[in-house]
mmCIF file of C-alpha atoms in Angstrom:
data_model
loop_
_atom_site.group_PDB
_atom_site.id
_atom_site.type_symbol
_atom_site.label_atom_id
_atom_site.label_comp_id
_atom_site.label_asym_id
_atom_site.label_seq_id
_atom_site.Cartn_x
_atom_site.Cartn_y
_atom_site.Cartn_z
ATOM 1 C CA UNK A 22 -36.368 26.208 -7.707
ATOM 2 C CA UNK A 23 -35.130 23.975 -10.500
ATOM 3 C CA UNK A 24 -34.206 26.595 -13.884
ATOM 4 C CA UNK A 25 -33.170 24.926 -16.861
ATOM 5 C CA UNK A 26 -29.932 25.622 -18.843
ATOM 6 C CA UNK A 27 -32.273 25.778 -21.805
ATOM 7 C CA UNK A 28 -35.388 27.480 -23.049
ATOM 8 C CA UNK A 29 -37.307 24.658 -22.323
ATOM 9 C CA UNK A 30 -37.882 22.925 -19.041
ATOM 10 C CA UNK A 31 -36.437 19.179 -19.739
ATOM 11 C CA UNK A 32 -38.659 16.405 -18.826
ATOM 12 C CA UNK A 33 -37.797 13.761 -16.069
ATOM 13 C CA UNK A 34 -40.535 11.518 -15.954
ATOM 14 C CA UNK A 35 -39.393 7.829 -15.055
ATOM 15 C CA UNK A 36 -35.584 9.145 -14.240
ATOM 16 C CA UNK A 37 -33.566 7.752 -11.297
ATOM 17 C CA UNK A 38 -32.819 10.288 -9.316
ATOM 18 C CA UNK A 39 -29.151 10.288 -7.600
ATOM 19 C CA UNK A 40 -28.592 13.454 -4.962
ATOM 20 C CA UNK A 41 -25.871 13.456 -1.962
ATOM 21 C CA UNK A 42 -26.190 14.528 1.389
ATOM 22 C CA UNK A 43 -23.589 16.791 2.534
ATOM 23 C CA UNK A 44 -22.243 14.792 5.210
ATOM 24 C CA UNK A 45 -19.064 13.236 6.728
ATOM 25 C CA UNK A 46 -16.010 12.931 4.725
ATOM 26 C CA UNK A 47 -18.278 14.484 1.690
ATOM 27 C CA UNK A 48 -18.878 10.616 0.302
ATOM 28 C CA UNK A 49 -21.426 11.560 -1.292
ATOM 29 C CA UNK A 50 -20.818 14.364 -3.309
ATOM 30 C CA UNK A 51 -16.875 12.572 -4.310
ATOM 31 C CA UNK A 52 -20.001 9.597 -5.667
ATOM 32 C CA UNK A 53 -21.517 11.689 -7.273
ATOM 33 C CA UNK A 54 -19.007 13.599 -8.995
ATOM 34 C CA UNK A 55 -17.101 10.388 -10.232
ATOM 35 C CA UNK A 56 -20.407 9.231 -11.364
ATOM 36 C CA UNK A 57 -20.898 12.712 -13.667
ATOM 37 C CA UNK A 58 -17.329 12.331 -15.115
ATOM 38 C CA UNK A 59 -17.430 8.924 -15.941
ATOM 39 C CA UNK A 60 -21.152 9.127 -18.089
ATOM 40 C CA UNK A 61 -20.148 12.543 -19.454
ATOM 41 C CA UNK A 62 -23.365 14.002 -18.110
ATOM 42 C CA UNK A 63 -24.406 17.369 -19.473
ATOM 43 C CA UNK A 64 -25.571 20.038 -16.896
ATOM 44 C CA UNK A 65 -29.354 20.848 -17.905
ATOM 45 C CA UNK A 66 -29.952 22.979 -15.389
ATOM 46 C CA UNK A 67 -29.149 24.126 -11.851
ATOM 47 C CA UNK A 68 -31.031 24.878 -8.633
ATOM 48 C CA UNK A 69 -31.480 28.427 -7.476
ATOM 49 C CA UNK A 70 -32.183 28.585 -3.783
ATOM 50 C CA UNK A 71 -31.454 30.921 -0.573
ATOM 51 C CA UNK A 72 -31.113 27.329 1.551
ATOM 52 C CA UNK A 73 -27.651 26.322 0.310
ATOM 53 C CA UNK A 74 -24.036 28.291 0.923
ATOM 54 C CA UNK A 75 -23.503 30.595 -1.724
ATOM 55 C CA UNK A 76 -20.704 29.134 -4.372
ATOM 56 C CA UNK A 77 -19.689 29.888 -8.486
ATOM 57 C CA UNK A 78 -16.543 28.524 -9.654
ATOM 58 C CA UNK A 79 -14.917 26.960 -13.051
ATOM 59 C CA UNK A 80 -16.401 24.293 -14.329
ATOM 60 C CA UNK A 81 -14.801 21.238 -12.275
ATOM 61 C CA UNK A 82 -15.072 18.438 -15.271
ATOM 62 C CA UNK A 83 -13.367 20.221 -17.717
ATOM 63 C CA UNK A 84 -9.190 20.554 -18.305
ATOM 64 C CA UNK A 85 -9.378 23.271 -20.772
ATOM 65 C CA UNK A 86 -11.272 26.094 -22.258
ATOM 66 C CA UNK A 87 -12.392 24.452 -25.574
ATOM 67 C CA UNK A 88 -13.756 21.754 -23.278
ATOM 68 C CA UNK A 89 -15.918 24.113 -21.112
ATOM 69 C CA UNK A 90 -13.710 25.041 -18.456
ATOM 70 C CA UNK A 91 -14.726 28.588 -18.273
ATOM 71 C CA UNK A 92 -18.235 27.680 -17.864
ATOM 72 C CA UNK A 93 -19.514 28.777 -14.409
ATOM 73 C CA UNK A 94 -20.680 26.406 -11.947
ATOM 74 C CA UNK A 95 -22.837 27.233 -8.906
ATOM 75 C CA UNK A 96 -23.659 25.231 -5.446
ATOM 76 C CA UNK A 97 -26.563 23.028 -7.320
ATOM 77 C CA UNK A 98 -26.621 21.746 -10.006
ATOM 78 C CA UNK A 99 -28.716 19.288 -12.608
ATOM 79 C CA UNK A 100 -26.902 16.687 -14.470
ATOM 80 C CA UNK A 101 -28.525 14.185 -17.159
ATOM 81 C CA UNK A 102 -28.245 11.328 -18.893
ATOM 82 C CA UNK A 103 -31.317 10.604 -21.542
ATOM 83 C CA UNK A 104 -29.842 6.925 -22.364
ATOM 84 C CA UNK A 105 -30.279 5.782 -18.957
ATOM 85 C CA UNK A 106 -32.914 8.022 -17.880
ATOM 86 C CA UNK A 107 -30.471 8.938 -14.839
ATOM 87 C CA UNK A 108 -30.304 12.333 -13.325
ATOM 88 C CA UNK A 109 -27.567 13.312 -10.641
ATOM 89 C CA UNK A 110 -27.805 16.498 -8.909
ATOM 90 C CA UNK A 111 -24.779 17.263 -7.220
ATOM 91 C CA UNK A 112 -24.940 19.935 -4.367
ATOM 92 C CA UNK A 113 -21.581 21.510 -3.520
ATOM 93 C CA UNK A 114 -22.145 23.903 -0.460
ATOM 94 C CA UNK A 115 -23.529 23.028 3.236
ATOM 95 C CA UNK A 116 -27.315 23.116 3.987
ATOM 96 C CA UNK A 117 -27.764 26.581 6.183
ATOM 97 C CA UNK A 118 -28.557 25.899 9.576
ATOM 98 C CA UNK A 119 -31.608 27.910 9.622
ATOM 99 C CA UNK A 120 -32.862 26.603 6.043
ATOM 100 C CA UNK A 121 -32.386 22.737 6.620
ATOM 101 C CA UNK A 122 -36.396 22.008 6.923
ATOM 102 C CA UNK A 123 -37.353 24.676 3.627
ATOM 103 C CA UNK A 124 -34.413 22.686 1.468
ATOM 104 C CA UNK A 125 -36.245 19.663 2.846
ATOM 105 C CA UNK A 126 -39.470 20.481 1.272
ATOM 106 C CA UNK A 127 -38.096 22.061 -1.511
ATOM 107 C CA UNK A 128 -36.160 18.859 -3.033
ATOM 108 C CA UNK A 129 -39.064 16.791 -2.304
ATOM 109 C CA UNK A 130 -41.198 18.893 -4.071
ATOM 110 C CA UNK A 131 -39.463 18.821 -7.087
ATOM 111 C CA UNK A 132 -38.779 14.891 -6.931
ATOM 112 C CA UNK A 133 -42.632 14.805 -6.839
ATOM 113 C CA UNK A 134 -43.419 17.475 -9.559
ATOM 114 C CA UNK A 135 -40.346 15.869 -11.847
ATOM 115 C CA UNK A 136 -42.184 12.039 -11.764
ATOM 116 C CA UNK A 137 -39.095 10.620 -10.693
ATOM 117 C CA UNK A 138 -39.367 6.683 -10.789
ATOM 118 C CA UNK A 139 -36.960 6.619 -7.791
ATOM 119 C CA UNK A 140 -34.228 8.814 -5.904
ATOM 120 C CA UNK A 141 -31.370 7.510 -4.530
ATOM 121 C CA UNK A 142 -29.470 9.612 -1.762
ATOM 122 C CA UNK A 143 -25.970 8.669 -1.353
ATOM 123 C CA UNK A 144 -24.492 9.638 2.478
ATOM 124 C CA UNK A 145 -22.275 8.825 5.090
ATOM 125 C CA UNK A 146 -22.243 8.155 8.694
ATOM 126 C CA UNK A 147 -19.599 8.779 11.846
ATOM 127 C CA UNK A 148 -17.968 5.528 11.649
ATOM 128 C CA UNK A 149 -16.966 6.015 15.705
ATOM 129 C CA UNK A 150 -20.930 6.117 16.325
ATOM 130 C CA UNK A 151 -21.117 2.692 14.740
ATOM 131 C CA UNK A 152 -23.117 0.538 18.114
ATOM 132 C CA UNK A 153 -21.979 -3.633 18.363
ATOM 133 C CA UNK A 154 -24.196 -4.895 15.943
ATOM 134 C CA UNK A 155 -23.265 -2.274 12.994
ATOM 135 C CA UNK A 156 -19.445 -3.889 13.396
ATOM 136 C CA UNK A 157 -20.104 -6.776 11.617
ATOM 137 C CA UNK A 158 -20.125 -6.813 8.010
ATOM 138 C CA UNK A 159 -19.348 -4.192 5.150
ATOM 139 C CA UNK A 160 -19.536 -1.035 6.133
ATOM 140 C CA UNK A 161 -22.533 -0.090 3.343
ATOM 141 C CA UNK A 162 -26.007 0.285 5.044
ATOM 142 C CA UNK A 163 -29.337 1.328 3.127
ATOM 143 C CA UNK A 164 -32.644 2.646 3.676
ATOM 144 C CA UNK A 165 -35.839 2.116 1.913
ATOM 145 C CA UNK A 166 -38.976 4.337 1.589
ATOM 146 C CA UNK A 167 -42.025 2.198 2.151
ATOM 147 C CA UNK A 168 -43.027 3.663 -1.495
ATOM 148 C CA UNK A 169 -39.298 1.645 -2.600
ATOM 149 C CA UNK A 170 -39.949 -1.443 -0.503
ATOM 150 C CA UNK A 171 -39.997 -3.332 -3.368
ATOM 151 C CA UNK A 172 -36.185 -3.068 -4.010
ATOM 152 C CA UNK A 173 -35.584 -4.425 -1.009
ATOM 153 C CA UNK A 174 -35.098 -7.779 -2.135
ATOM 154 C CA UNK A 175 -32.576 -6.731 -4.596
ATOM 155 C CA UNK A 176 -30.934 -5.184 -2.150
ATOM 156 C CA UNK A 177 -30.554 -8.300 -0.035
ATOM 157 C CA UNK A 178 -29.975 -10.117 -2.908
ATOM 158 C CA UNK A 179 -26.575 -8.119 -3.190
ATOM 159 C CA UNK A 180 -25.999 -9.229 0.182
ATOM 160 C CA UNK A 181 -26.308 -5.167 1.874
ATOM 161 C CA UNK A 182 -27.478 -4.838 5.218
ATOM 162 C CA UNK A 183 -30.129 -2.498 6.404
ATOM 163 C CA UNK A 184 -29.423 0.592 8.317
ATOM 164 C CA UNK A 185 -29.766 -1.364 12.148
ATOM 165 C CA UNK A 186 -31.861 1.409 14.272
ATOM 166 C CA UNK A 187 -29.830 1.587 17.612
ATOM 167 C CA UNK A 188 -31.293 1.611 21.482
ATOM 168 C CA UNK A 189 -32.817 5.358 22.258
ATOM 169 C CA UNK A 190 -31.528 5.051 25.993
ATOM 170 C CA UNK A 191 -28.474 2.431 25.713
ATOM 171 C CA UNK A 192 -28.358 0.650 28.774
ATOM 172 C CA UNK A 193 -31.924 1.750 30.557
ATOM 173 C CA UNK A 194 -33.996 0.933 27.709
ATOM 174 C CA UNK A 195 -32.880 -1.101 25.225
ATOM 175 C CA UNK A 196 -36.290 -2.200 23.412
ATOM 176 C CA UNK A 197 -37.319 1.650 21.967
ATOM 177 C CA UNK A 198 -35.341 1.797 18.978
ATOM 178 C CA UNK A 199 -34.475 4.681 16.851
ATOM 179 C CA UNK A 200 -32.801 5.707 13.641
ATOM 180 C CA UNK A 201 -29.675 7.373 14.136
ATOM 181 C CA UNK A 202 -26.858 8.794 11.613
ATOM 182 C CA UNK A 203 -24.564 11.196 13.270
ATOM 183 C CA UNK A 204 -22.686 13.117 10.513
ATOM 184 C CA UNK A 205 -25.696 12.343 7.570
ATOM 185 C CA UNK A 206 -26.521 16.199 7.222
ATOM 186 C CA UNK A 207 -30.327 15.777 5.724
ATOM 187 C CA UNK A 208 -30.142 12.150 5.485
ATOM 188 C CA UNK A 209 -32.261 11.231 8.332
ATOM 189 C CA UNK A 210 -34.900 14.380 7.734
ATOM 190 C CA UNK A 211 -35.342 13.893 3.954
ATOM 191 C CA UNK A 212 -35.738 10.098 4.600
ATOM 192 C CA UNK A 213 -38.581 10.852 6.783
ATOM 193 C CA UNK A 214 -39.852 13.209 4.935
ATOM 194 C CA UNK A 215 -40.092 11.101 1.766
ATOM 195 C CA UNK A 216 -41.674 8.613 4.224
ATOM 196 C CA UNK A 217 -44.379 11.153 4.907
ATOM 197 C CA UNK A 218 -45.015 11.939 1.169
ATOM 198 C CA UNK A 219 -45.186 8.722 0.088
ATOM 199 C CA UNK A 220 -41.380 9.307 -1.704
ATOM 200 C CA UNK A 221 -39.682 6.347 -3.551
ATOM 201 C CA UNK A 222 -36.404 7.042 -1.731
ATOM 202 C CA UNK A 223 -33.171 4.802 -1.502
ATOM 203 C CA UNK A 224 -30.767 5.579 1.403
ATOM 204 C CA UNK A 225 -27.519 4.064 0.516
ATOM 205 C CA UNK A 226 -24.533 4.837 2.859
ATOM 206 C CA UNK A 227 -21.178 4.432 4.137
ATOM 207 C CA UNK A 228 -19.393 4.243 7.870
ATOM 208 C CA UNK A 229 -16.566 6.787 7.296
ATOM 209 C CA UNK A 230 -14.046 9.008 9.370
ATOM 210 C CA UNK A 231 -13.168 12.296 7.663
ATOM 211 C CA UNK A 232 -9.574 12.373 5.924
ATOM 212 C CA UNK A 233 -8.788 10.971 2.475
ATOM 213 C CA UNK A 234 -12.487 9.901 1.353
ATOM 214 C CA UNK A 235 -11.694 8.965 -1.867
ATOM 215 C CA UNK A 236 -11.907 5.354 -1.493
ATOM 216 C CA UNK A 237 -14.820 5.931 0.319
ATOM 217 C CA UNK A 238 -16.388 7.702 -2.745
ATOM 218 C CA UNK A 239 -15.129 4.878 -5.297
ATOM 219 C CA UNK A 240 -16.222 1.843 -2.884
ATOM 220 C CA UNK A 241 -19.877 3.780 -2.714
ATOM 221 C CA UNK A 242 -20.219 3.913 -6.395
ATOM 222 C CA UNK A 243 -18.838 0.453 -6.787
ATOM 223 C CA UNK A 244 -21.879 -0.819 -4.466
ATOM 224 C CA UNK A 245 -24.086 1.578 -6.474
ATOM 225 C CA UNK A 246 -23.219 0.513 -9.710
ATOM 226 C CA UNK A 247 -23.913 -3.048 -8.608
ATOM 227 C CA UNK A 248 -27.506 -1.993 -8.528
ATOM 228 C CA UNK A 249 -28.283 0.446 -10.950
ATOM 229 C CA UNK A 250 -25.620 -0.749 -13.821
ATOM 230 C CA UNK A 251 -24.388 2.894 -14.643
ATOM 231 C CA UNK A 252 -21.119 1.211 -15.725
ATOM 232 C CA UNK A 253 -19.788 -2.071 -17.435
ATOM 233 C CA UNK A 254 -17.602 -3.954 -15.607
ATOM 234 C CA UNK A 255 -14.138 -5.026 -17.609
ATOM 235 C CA UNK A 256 -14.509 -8.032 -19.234
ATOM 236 C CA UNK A 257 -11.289 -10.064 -18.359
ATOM 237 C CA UNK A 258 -9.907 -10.577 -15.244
ATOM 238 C CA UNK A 259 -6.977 -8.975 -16.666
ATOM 239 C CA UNK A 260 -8.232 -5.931 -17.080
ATOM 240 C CA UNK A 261 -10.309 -5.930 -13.720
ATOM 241 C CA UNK A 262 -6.673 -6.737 -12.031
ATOM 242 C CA UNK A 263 -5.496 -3.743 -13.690
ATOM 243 C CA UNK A 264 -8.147 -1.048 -13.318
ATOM 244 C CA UNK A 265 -10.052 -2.676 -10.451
ATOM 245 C CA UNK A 266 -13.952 -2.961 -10.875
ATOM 246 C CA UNK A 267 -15.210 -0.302 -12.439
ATOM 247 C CA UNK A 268 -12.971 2.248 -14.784
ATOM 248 C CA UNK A 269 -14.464 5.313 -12.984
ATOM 249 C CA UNK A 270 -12.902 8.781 -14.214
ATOM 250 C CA UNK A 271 -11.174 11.386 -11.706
ATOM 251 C CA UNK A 272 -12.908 14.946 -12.831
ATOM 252 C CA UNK A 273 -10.023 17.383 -13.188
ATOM 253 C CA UNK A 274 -10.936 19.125 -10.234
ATOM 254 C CA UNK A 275 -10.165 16.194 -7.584
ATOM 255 C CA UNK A 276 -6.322 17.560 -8.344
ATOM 256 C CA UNK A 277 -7.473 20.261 -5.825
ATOM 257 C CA UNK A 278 -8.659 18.166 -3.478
ATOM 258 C CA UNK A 279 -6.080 18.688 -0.647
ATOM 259 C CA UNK A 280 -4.303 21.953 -2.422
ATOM 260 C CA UNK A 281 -0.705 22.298 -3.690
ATOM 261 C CA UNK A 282 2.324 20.524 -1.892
ATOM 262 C CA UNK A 283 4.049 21.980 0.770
ATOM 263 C CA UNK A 284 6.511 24.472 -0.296
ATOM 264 C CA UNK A 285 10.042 23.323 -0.081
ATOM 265 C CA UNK A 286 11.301 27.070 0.902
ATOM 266 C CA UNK A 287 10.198 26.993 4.453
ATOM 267 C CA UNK A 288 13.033 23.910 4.823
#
């Protein structure tokens, strides 16, 4: 359940909604992070549930103590941003095993009680499960709610491709199709689900391989921000040359990221 940092319970009526999946190479949640830092987001609240890994920890977008860095952070929690009616709820922990289908209904259920406008999940996908026809082209795919259909022209517009659904039996049956994202976590489940319930709900997602997925995270934001506008652009080419397309800021925390250096005393 959704508690407030506040007395009062904020209102999120006509937000955008932007949640990751826990998945491959953890795209989603290094998106959504960049996107917190760079907008300054305040956390209004956090998400108290039984479903997700327990986690607390230092704050992870703050360098120093006057600038909140003793503040505790859990495993969910509520980020907004009142000038563009954008809310980000970043989830730091795996989905238990036994709990995927309850956190399932859970988030949906407070996507529909909030009145979000729309709700964008940002994943990834096993780039090695990639079939012939999801070689070609960028390596962004999206998904569309029928409740979102409308976007899709947008979408297109922005030349991305639709998440291709691959052959169910490859080889013996090639005409039953099926929607398939090895290494998406919820993705798939919450998609349907949002189907079900009549959900405004964007898929967007990346091909990946686990490793160094921070250019994952900054080319799925770039795509993002082509859509939503979360972030100017630079102005001059100059600048753009210099800083590439969007002046996203690293939180703090990301120096963690792979841990300290190897120490030069076991040479």
């Amino acid at each position: 359940m959704f508690i407030p940092s506040e007395d009062s319970t904020p209102s999120f009526k006509g937000f955008t909604l932007i949640a990751p999946a826990v998945s491959v190479g953890n795209v989603g949640q290094l998106a959504a992070d960049l996107i917190i830092s760079t907008l300054n987001m305040p956390r209004v609240g956090h998400f108290h549930t039984d479903c997700l890994v327990p986690m607390a920890g230092n704050n992870p977008y703050s360098s120093s103590a006057a600038d909140g860095a003793d503040q505790l952070s859990t495993n969910a929690e509520v980020y907004s941003h009142s000038g563009l009616r954008l809310v980000v709820l970043q989830i730091r922990t795996p989905v238990l095993q036994t709990k995927v289908k309850s956190f399932r209904k859970l988030l949906v259920s407070w996507i529909k009680s909030s009145g979000f406008s729309r709700t964008v999940l940002l994943s990834s996908s096993h780039a090695f499960h990639r079939d012939d026809q999801q070689l070609h082209g960028a390596a962004l795919r999206y998904l569309l709610s029928p409740a979102l259909q409308d976007a899709g022209d947008t979408l297109r517009e922005l030349g991305w491709t639709e998440l291709e659904r691959v052959s169910a039996f490859p080889g013996i049956n090639d005409s039953e199709k099926r929607l398939y994202i090895p290494g998406g976590g919820v993705t798939k489940g919450l998609y349907t689900d949002c189907c079900t319930e009549s959900v405004p709900l964007a898929v967007v997602l990346l091909f990946c391989s686990e490793g160094d997925n921070v250019p994952d995270a900054f080319t799925l934001t770039n795509h993002l921000n082509d859509w939503l506008h979360l972030v100017e652009k630079p102005v001059s080419a100059h600048l753009e040359k210099q800083q590439g397309s969007i002046p996203w800021r690293v939180p703090s925390s990301w120096r963690l990221l792979f841990g300290s250096g190897i120490p030069p005393l076991i040479y």
